[in-house]
Amino acid sequence: MTDLTLAVLARAIRQPVRYAGPGGEHQVFGPPAPAGTLTGQLLPGTRLEETAFTVPASLWRTFQTLPLWIEALCVHEWSLFVERVAQDPPVSRGEVFARLSASPEARTPLTWERHQVRLLMLEGHDFFCPWTGHALSPTRFDLDHIIPVSVHPIGELWNLVPSDPGHNMHVKRARLPDAERFARARPHLTRTYAAYAGWSATAAVLDHDVTGRFGYPLAPPDLPHAVARLSEAVAQVPQRASLLAVLQAFLHYLARPLRGLRQERTQRGVEPLEAGASRVPLPGGTEARLRPAPHTGASSVSRLSAACARWSSYT
């Protein structure tokens, strides 16, 4: 059954590539071929014998800049397309949109993370709220998503830090900190990350999450700056986008590309990202990965735009 399922999925995934190229007025990609025979830079984890195709660098950069806008447009256009398909009984665009956006709640229980922080406190580690500087105790702390769930759902350990419950609930809430606040919070964030890195239960999780997000390990003193740059990039996405660019990008957008996706080399020679991710410049010429947020019931555009409107007031 597993082999049959994989075979069916493989055939289904080939369809978008087939109709977007090669040949025809809507050609986007070259013909699929074994990954080892194509030019460009291979995505990590792709085997040379796997079927892959090349994404033009200009299109890839569009995905990097506008992932959330493209996602929202794709959901809208797919809903319209399905409504036009003759079916019995007929399916409305509203039903399709509801199904596409009714994914499980992005906020996941943080029982394990809270338990580890509490154990660290009981073992004598001092934690301070990064935003207020107040000392925290095992019985009084919240786990704050630095980049809020409502903006971009990221449940990775580096994005979860102990904070003052009152401030987290009534002041920061779903806002993105600005650069000045990040600068003031840096010593406390460094202390928190150092505690995570030095605790056997959380060290491997932190290293896995940081490497997966930023592409390489980061020491606790360097991690706050990388997180601040990533947060700033999240806030700037709508400000960099133009409607024309979004529409142009959508014309060439194909759902979620294959794992064997290849990116043309650019002059910078950067390591490719997973489909739909964005890059954030970091010190030393390196970059971070920003994955597209899953749907949580609200439009990606509306969620991000609202958060960015609040961002400037949280100083």
JSON list of N, CA, C and O in Angstrom, two decimals, residues 59 62-63 65-77 237-253 301:
[
{"chain": "A", "resi": 59, "resn": "LEU", "atom": "N", "xyz": [12.65, 33.78, -10.32]},
{"chain": "A", "resi": 59, "resn": "LEU", "atom": "CA", "xyz": [11.42, 33.29, -9.71]},
{"chain": "A", "resi": 59, "resn": "LEU", "atom": "C", "xyz": [11.66, 32.89, -8.27]},
{"chain": "A", "resi": 59, "resn": "LEU", "atom": "O", "xyz": [10.83, 33.15, -7.39]},
{"chain": "A", "resi": 62, "resn": "THR", "atom": "N", "xyz": [11.62, 35.82, -6.09]},
{"chain": "A", "resi": 62, "resn": "THR", "atom": "CA", "xyz": [10.25, 36.28, -5.84]},
{"chain": "A", "resi": 62, "resn": "THR", "atom": "C", "xyz": [9.61, 35.48, -4.72]},
{"chain": "A", "resi": 62, "resn": "THR", "atom": "O", "xyz": [8.94, 36.04, -3.85]},
{"chain": "A", "resi": 63, "resn": "PHE", "atom": "N", "xyz": [9.81, 34.17, -4.74]},
{"chain": "A", "resi": 63, "resn": "PHE", "atom": "CA", "xyz": [9.29, 33.34, -3.65]},
{"chain": "A", "resi": 63, "resn": "PHE", "atom": "C", "xyz": [9.88, 33.77, -2.31]},
{"chain": "A", "resi": 63, "resn": "PHE", "atom": "O", "xyz": [9.20, 33.79, -1.28]},
{"chain": "A", "resi": 65, "resn": "THR", "atom": "N", "xyz": [10.87, 36.73, -1.40]},
{"chain": "A", "resi": 65, "resn": "THR", "atom": "CA", "xyz": [10.40, 38.05, -0.97]},
{"chain": "A", "resi": 65, "resn": "THR", "atom": "C", "xyz": [8.92, 38.06, -0.60]},
{"chain": "A", "resi": 65, "resn": "THR", "atom": "O", "xyz": [8.51, 38.76, 0.33]},
{"chain": "A", "resi": 66, "resn": "LEU", "atom": "N", "xyz": [8.12, 37.27, -1.31]},
{"chain": "A", "resi": 66, "resn": "LEU", "atom": "CA", "xyz": [6.67, 37.39, -1.17]},
{"chain": "A", "resi": 66, "resn": "LEU", "atom": "C", "xyz": [5.97, 36.07, -0.81]},
{"chain": "A", "resi": 66, "resn": "LEU", "atom": "O", "xyz": [4.87, 35.81, -1.30]},
{"chain": "A", "resi": 67, "resn": "PRO", "atom": "N", "xyz": [6.52, 35.23, 0.04]},
{"chain": "A", "resi": 67, "resn": "PRO", "atom": "CA", "xyz": [5.92, 33.91, 0.24]},
{"chain": "A", "resi": 67, "resn": "PRO", "atom": "C", "xyz": [4.51, 33.96, 0.81]},
{"chain": "A", "resi": 67, "resn": "PRO", "atom": "O", "xyz": [3.64, 33.20, 0.38]},
{"chain": "A", "resi": 68, "resn": "LEU", "atom": "N", "xyz": [4.27, 34.83, 1.78]},
{"chain": "A", "resi": 68, "resn": "LEU", "atom": "CA", "xyz": [2.95, 34.85, 2.41]},
{"chain": "A", "resi": 68, "resn": "LEU", "atom": "C", "xyz": [1.89, 35.42, 1.48]},
{"chain": "A", "resi": 68, "resn": "LEU", "atom": "O", "xyz": [0.75, 34.96, 1.48]},
{"chain": "A", "resi": 69, "resn": "TRP", "atom": "N", "xyz": [2.27, 36.42, 0.70]},
{"chain": "A", "resi": 69, "resn": "TRP", "atom": "CA", "xyz": [1.32, 36.99, -0.26]},
{"chain": "A", "resi": 69, "resn": "TRP", "atom": "C", "xyz": [0.97, 35.96, -1.33]},
{"chain": "A", "resi": 69, "resn": "TRP", "atom": "O", "xyz": [-0.19, 35.83, -1.74]},
{"chain": "A", "resi": 70, "resn": "ILE", "atom": "N", "xyz": [1.96, 35.25, -1.82]},
{"chain": "A", "resi": 70, "resn": "ILE", "atom": "CA", "xyz": [1.73, 34.23, -2.85]},
{"chain": "A", "resi": 70, "resn": "ILE", "atom": "C", "xyz": [0.85, 33.13, -2.30]},
{"chain": "A", "resi": 70, "resn": "ILE", "atom": "O", "xyz": [-0.07, 32.65, -2.98]},
{"chain": "A", "resi": 71, "resn": "GLU", "atom": "N", "xyz": [1.10, 32.72, -1.07]},
{"chain": "A", "resi": 71, "resn": "GLU", "atom": "CA", "xyz": [0.29, 31.67, -0.45]},
{"chain": "A", "resi": 71, "resn": "GLU", "atom": "C", "xyz": [-1.18, 32.08, -0.41]},
{"chain": "A", "resi": 71, "resn": "GLU", "atom": "O", "xyz": [-2.07, 31.29, -0.78]},
{"chain": "A", "resi": 72, "resn": "ALA", "atom": "N", "xyz": [-1.45, 33.30, 0.02]},
{"chain": "A", "resi": 72, "resn": "ALA", "atom": "CA", "xyz": [-2.84, 33.76, 0.12]},
{"chain": "A", "resi": 72, "resn": "ALA", "atom": "C", "xyz": [-3.51, 33.80, -1.26]},
{"chain": "A", "resi": 72, "resn": "ALA", "atom": "O", "xyz": [-4.67, 33.42, -1.42]},
{"chain": "A", "resi": 73, "resn": "LEU", "atom": "N", "xyz": [-2.79, 34.28, -2.27]},
{"chain": "A", "resi": 73, "resn": "LEU", "atom": "CA", "xyz": [-3.35, 34.32, -3.62]},
{"chain": "A", "resi": 73, "resn": "LEU", "atom": "C", "xyz": [-3.60, 32.92, -4.17]},
{"chain": "A", "resi": 73, "resn": "LEU", "atom": "O", "xyz": [-4.60, 32.68, -4.88]},
{"chain": "A", "resi": 74, "resn": "CYS", "atom": "N", "xyz": [-2.71, 32.00, -3.87]},
{"chain": "A", "resi": 74, "resn": "CYS", "atom": "CA", "xyz": [-2.89, 30.63, -4.36]},
{"chain": "A", "resi": 74, "resn": "CYS", "atom": "C", "xyz": [-4.15, 29.99, -3.77]},
{"chain": "A", "resi": 74, "resn": "CYS", "atom": "O", "xyz": [-4.91, 29.32, -4.47]},
{"chain": "A", "resi": 75, "resn": "VAL", "atom": "N", "xyz": [-4.37, 30.20, -2.48]},
{"chain": "A", "resi": 75, "resn": "VAL", "atom": "CA", "xyz": [-5.58, 29.66, -1.85]},
{"chain": "A", "resi": 75, "resn": "VAL", "atom": "C", "xyz": [-6.82, 30.27, -2.50]},
{"chain": "A", "resi": 75, "resn": "VAL", "atom": "O", "xyz": [-7.80, 29.57, -2.80]},
{"chain": "A", "resi": 76, "resn": "HIS", "atom": "N", "xyz": [-6.79, 31.57, -2.75]},
{"chain": "A", "resi": 76, "resn": "HIS", "atom": "CA", "xyz": [-7.94, 32.25, -3.37]},
{"chain": "A", "resi": 76, "resn": "HIS", "atom": "C", "xyz": [-8.19, 31.72, -4.77]},
{"chain": "A", "resi": 76, "resn": "HIS", "atom": "O", "xyz": [-9.34, 31.37, -5.14]},
{"chain": "A", "resi": 77, "resn": "GLU", "atom": "N", "xyz": [-7.14, 31.65, -5.59]},
{"chain": "A", "resi": 77, "resn": "GLU", "atom": "CA", "xyz": [-7.31, 31.22, -6.97]},
{"chain": "A", "resi": 77, "resn": "GLU", "atom": "C", "xyz": [-7.70, 29.75, -7.07]},
{"chain": "A", "resi": 77, "resn": "GLU", "atom": "O", "xyz": [-8.47, 29.36, -7.94]},
{"chain": "A", "resi": 237, "resn": "VAL", "atom": "N", "xyz": [8.01, 42.38, 5.25]},
{"chain": "A", "resi": 237, "resn": "VAL", "atom": "CA", "xyz": [7.51, 41.71, 4.04]},
{"chain": "A", "resi": 237, "resn": "VAL", "atom": "C", "xyz": [6.42, 42.52, 3.35]},
{"chain": "A", "resi": 237, "resn": "VAL", "atom": "O", "xyz": [6.50, 42.79, 2.15]},
{"chain": "A", "resi": 238, "resn": "PRO", "atom": "N", "xyz": [5.34, 42.96, 4.03]},
{"chain": "A", "resi": 238, "resn": "PRO", "atom": "CA", "xyz": [4.31, 43.70, 3.31]},
{"chain": "A", "resi": 238, "resn": "PRO", "atom": "C", "xyz": [4.80, 45.03, 2.78]},
{"chain": "A", "resi": 238, "resn": "PRO", "atom": "O", "xyz": [4.32, 45.51, 1.77]},
{"chain": "A", "resi": 239, "resn": "GLN", "atom": "N", "xyz": [5.77, 45.64, 3.46]},
{"chain": "A", "resi": 239, "resn": "GLN", "atom": "CA", "xyz": [6.24, 46.94, 3.04]},
{"chain": "A", "resi": 239, "resn": "GLN", "atom": "C", "xyz": [7.06, 46.84, 1.76]},
{"chain": "A", "resi": 239, "resn": "GLN", "atom": "O", "xyz": [7.16, 47.80, 1.01]},
{"chain": "A", "resi": 240, "resn": "ARG", "atom": "N", "xyz": [7.68, 45.67, 1.51]},
{"chain": "A", "resi": 240, "resn": "ARG", "atom": "CA", "xyz": [8.49, 45.49, 0.31]},
{"chain": "A", "resi": 240, "resn": "ARG", "atom": "C", "xyz": [7.65, 45.03, -0.88]},
{"chain": "A", "resi": 240, "resn": "ARG", "atom": "O", "xyz": [8.10, 45.05, -2.01]},
{"chain": "A", "resi": 241, "resn": "ALA", "atom": "N", "xyz": [6.45, 44.57, -0.61]},
{"chain": "A", "resi": 241, "resn": "ALA", "atom": "CA", "xyz": [5.67, 43.94, -1.67]},
{"chain": "A", "resi": 241, "resn": "ALA", "atom": "C", "xyz": [4.86, 44.98, -2.45]},
{"chain": "A", "resi": 241, "resn": "ALA", "atom": "O", "xyz": [4.41, 45.97, -1.91]},
{"chain": "A", "resi": 242, "resn": "SER", "atom": "N", "xyz": [4.70, 44.75, -3.72]},
{"chain": "A", "resi": 242, "resn": "SER", "atom": "CA", "xyz": [3.80, 45.55, -4.55]},
{"chain": "A", "resi": 242, "resn": "SER", "atom": "C", "xyz": [2.78, 44.60, -5.17]},
{"chain": "A", "resi": 242, "resn": "SER", "atom": "O", "xyz": [3.07, 43.44, -5.42]},
{"chain": "A", "resi": 243, "resn": "LEU", "atom": "N", "xyz": [1.61, 45.11, -5.41]},
{"chain": "A", "resi": 243, "resn": "LEU", "atom": "CA", "xyz": [0.55, 44.27, -5.97]},
{"chain": "A", "resi": 243, "resn": "LEU", "atom": "C", "xyz": [0.95, 43.69, -7.32]},
{"chain": "A", "resi": 243, "resn": "LEU", "atom": "O", "xyz": [0.71, 42.52, -7.60]},
{"chain": "A", "resi": 244, "resn": "LEU", "atom": "N", "xyz": [1.60, 44.49, -8.15]},
{"chain": "A", "resi": 244, "resn": "LEU", "atom": "CA", "xyz": [2.00, 44.01, -9.45]},
{"chain": "A", "resi": 244, "resn": "LEU", "atom": "C", "xyz": [2.98, 42.84, -9.32]},
{"chain": "A", "resi": 244, "resn": "LEU", "atom": "O", "xyz": [2.87, 41.84, -10.02]},
{"chain": "A", "resi": 245, "resn": "ALA", "atom": "N", "xyz": [3.93, 42.98, -8.41]},
{"chain": "A", "resi": 245, "resn": "ALA", "atom": "CA", "xyz": [4.91, 41.90, -8.22]},
{"chain": "A", "resi": 245, "resn": "ALA", "atom": "C", "xyz": [4.23, 40.63, -7.73]},
{"chain": "A", "resi": 245, "resn": "ALA", "atom": "O", "xyz": [4.59, 39.52, -8.13]},
{"chain": "A", "resi": 246, "resn": "VAL", "atom": "N", "xyz": [3.23, 40.80, -6.86]},
{"chain": "A", "resi": 246, "resn": "VAL", "atom": "CA", "xyz": [2.51, 39.64, -6.36]},
{"chain": "A", "resi": 246, "resn": "VAL", "atom": "C", "xyz": [1.78, 38.93, -7.49]},
{"chain": "A", "resi": 246, "resn": "VAL", "atom": "O", "xyz": [1.83, 37.70, -7.61]},
{"chain": "A", "resi": 247, "resn": "LEU", "atom": "N", "xyz": [1.10, 39.69, -8.32]},
{"chain": "A", "resi": 247, "resn": "LEU", "atom": "CA", "xyz": [0.35, 39.09, -9.42]},
{"chain": "A", "resi": 247, "resn": "LEU", "atom": "C", "xyz": [1.29, 38.40, -10.41]},
{"chain": "A", "resi": 247, "resn": "LEU", "atom": "O", "xyz": [1.00, 37.31, -10.90]},
{"chain": "A", "resi": 248, "resn": "GLN", "atom": "N", "xyz": [2.42, 39.04, -10.70]},
{"chain": "A", "resi": 248, "resn": "GLN", "atom": "CA", "xyz": [3.37, 38.42, -11.61]},
{"chain": "A", "resi": 248, "resn": "GLN", "atom": "C", "xyz": [3.91, 37.13, -11.02]},
{"chain": "A", "resi": 248, "resn": "GLN", "atom": "O", "xyz": [4.09, 36.13, -11.73]},
{"chain": "A", "resi": 249, "resn": "ALA", "atom": "N", "xyz": [4.19, 37.15, -9.73]},
{"chain": "A", "resi": 249, "resn": "ALA", "atom": "CA", "xyz": [4.70, 35.94, -9.09]},
{"chain": "A", "resi": 249, "resn": "ALA", "atom": "C", "xyz": [3.67, 34.82, -9.13]},
{"chain": "A", "resi": 249, "resn": "ALA", "atom": "O", "xyz": [4.01, 33.66, -9.37]},
{"chain": "A", "resi": 250, "resn": "PHE", "atom": "N", "xyz": [2.40, 35.17, -8.94]},
{"chain": "A", "resi": 250, "resn": "PHE", "atom": "CA", "xyz": [1.37, 34.14, -8.90]},
{"chain": "A", "resi": 250, "resn": "PHE", "atom": "C", "xyz": [1.21, 33.45, -10.24]},
{"chain": "A", "resi": 250, "resn": "PHE", "atom": "O", "xyz": [0.91, 32.25, -10.30]},
{"chain": "A", "resi": 251, "resn": "LEU", "atom": "N", "xyz": [1.40, 34.17, -11.31]},
{"chain": "A", "resi": 251, "resn": "LEU", "atom": "CA", "xyz": [1.25, 33.57, -12.63]},
{"chain": "A", "resi": 251, "resn": "LEU", "atom": "C", "xyz": [2.21, 32.41, -12.83]},
{"chain": "A", "resi": 251, "resn": "LEU", "atom": "O", "xyz": [1.96, 31.50, -13.62]},
{"chain": "A", "resi": 252, "resn": "HIS", "atom": "N", "xyz": [3.32, 32.43, -12.12]},
{"chain": "A", "resi": 252, "resn": "HIS", "atom": "CA", "xyz": [4.34, 31.40, -12.29]},
{"chain": "A", "resi": 252, "resn": "HIS", "atom": "C", "xyz": [4.46, 30.49, -11.07]},
{"chain": "A", "resi": 252, "resn": "HIS", "atom": "O", "xyz": [5.38, 29.69, -10.97]},
{"chain": "A", "resi": 253, "resn": "TYR", "atom": "N", "xyz": [3.55, 30.63, -10.16]},
{"chain": "A", "resi": 253, "resn": "TYR", "atom": "CA", "xyz": [3.67, 29.88, -8.90]},
{"chain": "A", "resi": 253, "resn": "TYR", "atom": "C", "xyz": [3.02, 28.51, -9.01]},
{"chain": "A", "resi": 253, "resn": "TYR", "atom": "O", "xyz": [1.92, 28.38, -9.51]},
{"chain": "A", "resi": 301, "resn": "VAL", "atom": "N", "xyz": [-2.06, 37.36, 4.51]},
{"chain": "A", "resi": 301, "resn": "VAL", "atom": "CA", "xyz": [-1.83, 38.78, 4.28]},
{"chain": "A", "resi": 301, "resn": "VAL", "atom": "C", "xyz": [-2.40, 39.61, 5.42]},
{"chain": "A", "resi": 301, "resn": "VAL", "atom": "O", "xyz": [-1.76, 40.51, 5.95]}
]
